Structure formats: C-alpha cells, structure tokens
Amino acid sequence: MRTALKFGFFIVIVFLISTSLYGQHTLKEIYYRDYEMINRTVIVLTGRANYIIDQQANNRRIVLTLERTRKGPGISALENISSSLLESVKVNDSSGGRLVVTITTRVPFYLEHFDLSGTDHRIVFDVFSKRNPNTDLERLAFSKFFFTVGQKSF
C-alpha cells in the first residue's frame, strides 16, 4: 500500500513538472542590423509563443512580453550597441513564466513587425526613424532597405 502511494505521488509530481514545461519556449538569440534610417531586430525562439507588443514611440521604447518563455543560455542585455537607431535591448524574467524584452531607441520611431516560422520561430521588428520618407535621400534609403530584405516598397 505504501509503495503504491509513493509511486502514485511520484507520477503526480512527474505529471506536474512535464505539464509546466510543456509549451515553454526558449529565447535563443537576439540580433539586429541597421539599414541607414531603418533597423531590423530579430527575436529568435524555439517555438511560437503568445506575445504582446507595447509600442511607446514617444518614450522611445518597445516592450515585448512573451508568455511561457524563458531565457536561453548566453542571452544577456545588449547595452551601448553600435546602432544609429537602437540604444539598448534588455531581457528580464517576469512573474508567471513571462519574459520581457525591452528595446530602447535613440529617436521616436514607427514600428512594423511580423512572424517567421521554420525550425525556429522569429519575431521580426522593423524600426523606422520616420513613418514615411520625405526627401529623395530618405526615399532612396527606404528603397534600399526594402530591396535588401526582399519586401515590397513603401
């Protein structure tokens, strides 16, 4: 009887651990690249996580909250980065298995984002220093970006 009780308790513990880990995703990598007036930042996860984006353009901040996600090994903040648009990228654990990625920009911004799925899941942020280009040089910078990344033009 005691052995059966211990075994039952063991099964319950294993079940609880496995269900808490099920659906957990890992933040594998964050990388970015500047394209003159535009920055592309990519968040790489092991799977598709539910997330919320809080765009605070006037405060120069993008806050990405990832549900059921944890930091992978080697993930740390990117401070004093060599970007004309980004100032820093910080990663913090939050309560309830959430992970918060805060991107601080040097200037107010316009943000577009999309998801790419494959072996890993990517959340892609295109951070524009302005919503629409006004001068010929700005239009050229936007066109170069869209040509380089293979997207339609503005």
GROMACS .gro file of C-alpha atoms in nm:
model
  154
    1MET     CA    1   0.000   0.000   0.000
    2ARG     CA    2   0.276   0.244   0.095
    3THR     CA    3   0.470   0.156  -0.222
    4ALA     CA    4   0.162   0.219  -0.436
    5LEU     CA    5   0.106   0.552  -0.259
    6LYS     CA    6   0.468   0.658  -0.313
    7PHE     CA    7   0.450   0.553  -0.677
    8GLY     CA    8   0.124   0.748  -0.724
    9PHE     CA    9   0.282   1.056  -0.563
   10PHE     CA   10   0.584   1.019  -0.794
   11ILE     CA   11   0.357   1.000  -1.101
   12VAL     CA   12   0.171   1.316  -0.992
   13ILE     CA   13   0.499   1.507  -0.946
   14VAL     CA   14   0.630   1.393  -1.287
   15PHE     CA   15   0.298   1.494  -1.446
   16LEU     CA   16   0.307   1.840  -1.287
   17ILE     CA   17   0.665   1.901  -1.396
   18SER     CA   18   0.601   1.782  -1.751
   19THR     CA   19   0.285   1.993  -1.790
   20SER     CA   20   0.459   2.303  -1.656
   21LEU     CA   21   0.740   2.257  -1.910
   22TYR     CA   22   0.504   2.175  -2.195
   23GLY     CA   23   0.455   2.482  -2.407
   24GLN     CA   24   0.762   2.651  -2.261
   25HIS     CA   25   0.970   2.824  -2.523
   26THR     CA   26   1.326   2.946  -2.503
   27LEU     CA   27   1.467   3.274  -2.624
   28LYS     CA   28   1.766   3.159  -2.829
   29GLU     CA   29   1.903   3.476  -2.982
   30ILE     CA   30   1.852   3.846  -3.049
   31TYR     CA   31   2.024   4.011  -3.341
   32TYR     CA   32   1.991   4.338  -3.529
   33ARG     CA   33   2.115   4.527  -3.830
   34ASP     CA   34   2.090   4.891  -3.933
   35TYR     CA   35   1.988   4.993  -4.285
   36GLU     CA   36   2.052   5.368  -4.271
   37MET     CA   37   1.717   5.502  -4.140
   38ILE     CA   38   1.574   5.161  -4.055
   39ASN     CA   39   1.672   4.894  -3.805
   40ARG     CA   40   1.572   4.529  -3.827
   41THR     CA   41   1.578   4.344  -3.494
   42VAL     CA   42   1.501   3.972  -3.479
   43ILE     CA   43   1.396   3.775  -3.171
   44VAL     CA   44   1.458   3.400  -3.216
   45LEU     CA   45   1.255   3.149  -3.011
   46THR     CA   46   1.243   2.769  -3.005
   47GLY     CA   47   0.871   2.781  -3.087
   48ARG     CA   48   0.579   3.015  -3.138
   49ALA     CA   49   0.493   3.194  -2.815
   50ASN     CA   50   0.198   3.417  -2.740
   51TYR     CA   51   0.317   3.774  -2.703
   52ILE     CA   52   0.209   4.132  -2.652
   53ILE     CA   53   0.386   4.435  -2.803
   54ASP     CA   54   0.361   4.769  -2.626
   55GLN     CA   55   0.481   5.043  -2.862
   56GLN     CA   56   0.583   5.356  -2.676
   57ALA     CA   57   0.717   5.560  -2.968
   58ASN     CA   58   0.729   5.893  -2.783
   59ASN     CA   59   0.911   5.727  -2.492
   60ARG     CA   60   1.144   5.556  -2.742
   61ARG     CA   61   1.061   5.209  -2.612
   62ILE     CA   62   0.924   4.882  -2.749
   63VAL     CA   63   0.821   4.630  -2.485
   64LEU     CA   64   0.770   4.269  -2.596
   65THR     CA   65   0.614   4.039  -2.335
   66LEU     CA   66   0.649   3.670  -2.421
   67GLU     CA   67   0.422   3.420  -2.246
   68ARG     CA   68   0.562   3.087  -2.121
   69THR     CA   69   0.912   3.175  -2.234
   70ARG     CA   70   1.248   3.159  -2.062
   71LYS     CA   71   1.594   3.294  -2.139
   72GLY     CA   72   1.828   3.058  -2.315
   73PRO     CA   73   2.191   3.017  -2.214
   74GLY     CA   74   2.408   3.309  -2.314
   75ILE     CA   75   2.121   3.557  -2.355
   76SER     CA   76   2.206   3.890  -2.197
   77ALA     CA   77   2.127   4.257  -2.243
   78LEU     CA   78   2.272   4.445  -2.538
   79GLU     CA   79   2.390   4.778  -2.397
   80ASN     CA   80   2.578   5.057  -2.576
   81ILE     CA   81   2.521   4.888  -2.909
   82SER     CA   82   2.658   5.029  -3.231
   83SER     CA   83   2.329   5.123  -3.390
   84SER     CA   84   2.212   5.460  -3.513
   85LEU     CA   85   1.854   5.376  -3.408
   86LEU     CA   86   1.879   5.139  -3.110
   87GLU     CA   87   2.019   5.235  -2.773
   88SER     CA   88   1.978   4.906  -2.585
   89VAL     CA   89   1.796   4.573  -2.571
   90LYS     CA   90   1.721   4.433  -2.223
   91VAL     CA   91   1.582   4.091  -2.132
   92ASN     CA   92   1.413   4.037  -1.796
   93ASP     CA   93   1.228   3.746  -1.639
   94SER     CA   94   0.883   3.840  -1.516
   95SER     CA   95   0.632   3.663  -1.296
   96GLY     CA   96   0.422   3.377  -1.428
   97GLY     CA   97   0.677   3.241  -1.674
   98ARG     CA   98   0.686   3.557  -1.882
   99LEU     CA   99   0.992   3.707  -2.043
  100VAL     CA  100   1.009   4.080  -2.117
  101VAL     CA  101   1.231   4.219  -2.393
  102THR     CA  102   1.265   4.598  -2.384
  103ILE     CA  103   1.412   4.774  -2.686
  104THR     CA  104   1.508   5.137  -2.628
  105THR     CA  105   1.557   5.355  -2.934
  106ARG     CA  106   1.759   5.672  -2.977
  107VAL     CA  107   1.472   5.856  -3.151
  108PRO     CA  108   1.092   5.829  -3.172
  109PHE     CA  109   1.003   5.556  -3.420
  110TYR     CA  110   0.746   5.387  -3.639
  111LEU     CA  111   0.729   5.008  -3.592
  112GLU     CA  112   0.624   4.723  -3.819
  113HIS     CA  113   0.654   4.360  -3.713
  114PHE     CA  114   0.582   4.012  -3.842
  115ASP     CA  115   0.647   3.647  -3.758
  116LEU     CA  116   0.853   3.390  -3.946
  117SER     CA  117   0.818   3.021  -3.866
  118GLY     CA  118   1.059   2.746  -3.958
  119THR     CA  119   1.296   2.539  -3.749
  120ASP     CA  120   1.285   2.829  -3.502
  121HIS     CA  121   1.023   3.099  -3.463
  122ARG     CA  122   1.127   3.458  -3.531
  123ILE     CA  123   0.957   3.781  -3.434
  124VAL     CA  124   1.090   4.049  -3.669
  125PHE     CA  125   1.079   4.419  -3.583
  126ASP     CA  126   1.140   4.682  -3.848
  127VAL     CA  127   1.207   5.006  -3.661
  128PHE     CA  128   1.179   5.314  -3.883
  129SER     CA  129   1.311   5.655  -3.779
  130LYS     CA  130   1.007   5.802  -3.953
  131ARG     CA  131   0.686   5.662  -4.096
  132ASN     CA  132   0.721   5.799  -4.449
  133PRO     CA  133   1.025   5.928  -4.634
  134ASN     CA  134   1.005   6.296  -4.734
  135THR     CA  135   1.321   6.365  -4.931
  136ASP     CA  136   1.482   6.185  -5.223
  137LEU     CA  137   1.763   6.062  -4.996
  138GLU     CA  138   1.509   5.922  -4.749
  139ARG     CA  139   1.315   5.753  -5.031
  140LEU     CA  140   1.642   5.602  -5.156
  141ALA     CA  141   1.726   5.472  -4.805
  142PHE     CA  142   1.379   5.313  -4.772
  143SER     CA  143   1.403   5.163  -5.121
  144LYS     CA  144   1.746   5.012  -5.046
  145PHE     CA  145   1.607   4.857  -4.728
  146PHE     CA  146   1.305   4.702  -4.899
  147PHE     CA  147   1.521   4.577  -5.186
  148THR     CA  148   1.779   4.427  -4.948
  149VAL     CA  149   1.528   4.245  -4.728
  150GLY     CA  150   1.312   4.141  -5.023
  151GLN     CA  151   0.991   4.319  -4.928
  152LYS     CA  152   0.756   4.542  -5.116
  153SER     CA  153   0.838   4.908  -5.118
  154PHE     CA  154   0.665   5.170  -4.904
   0.00000   0.00000   0.00000
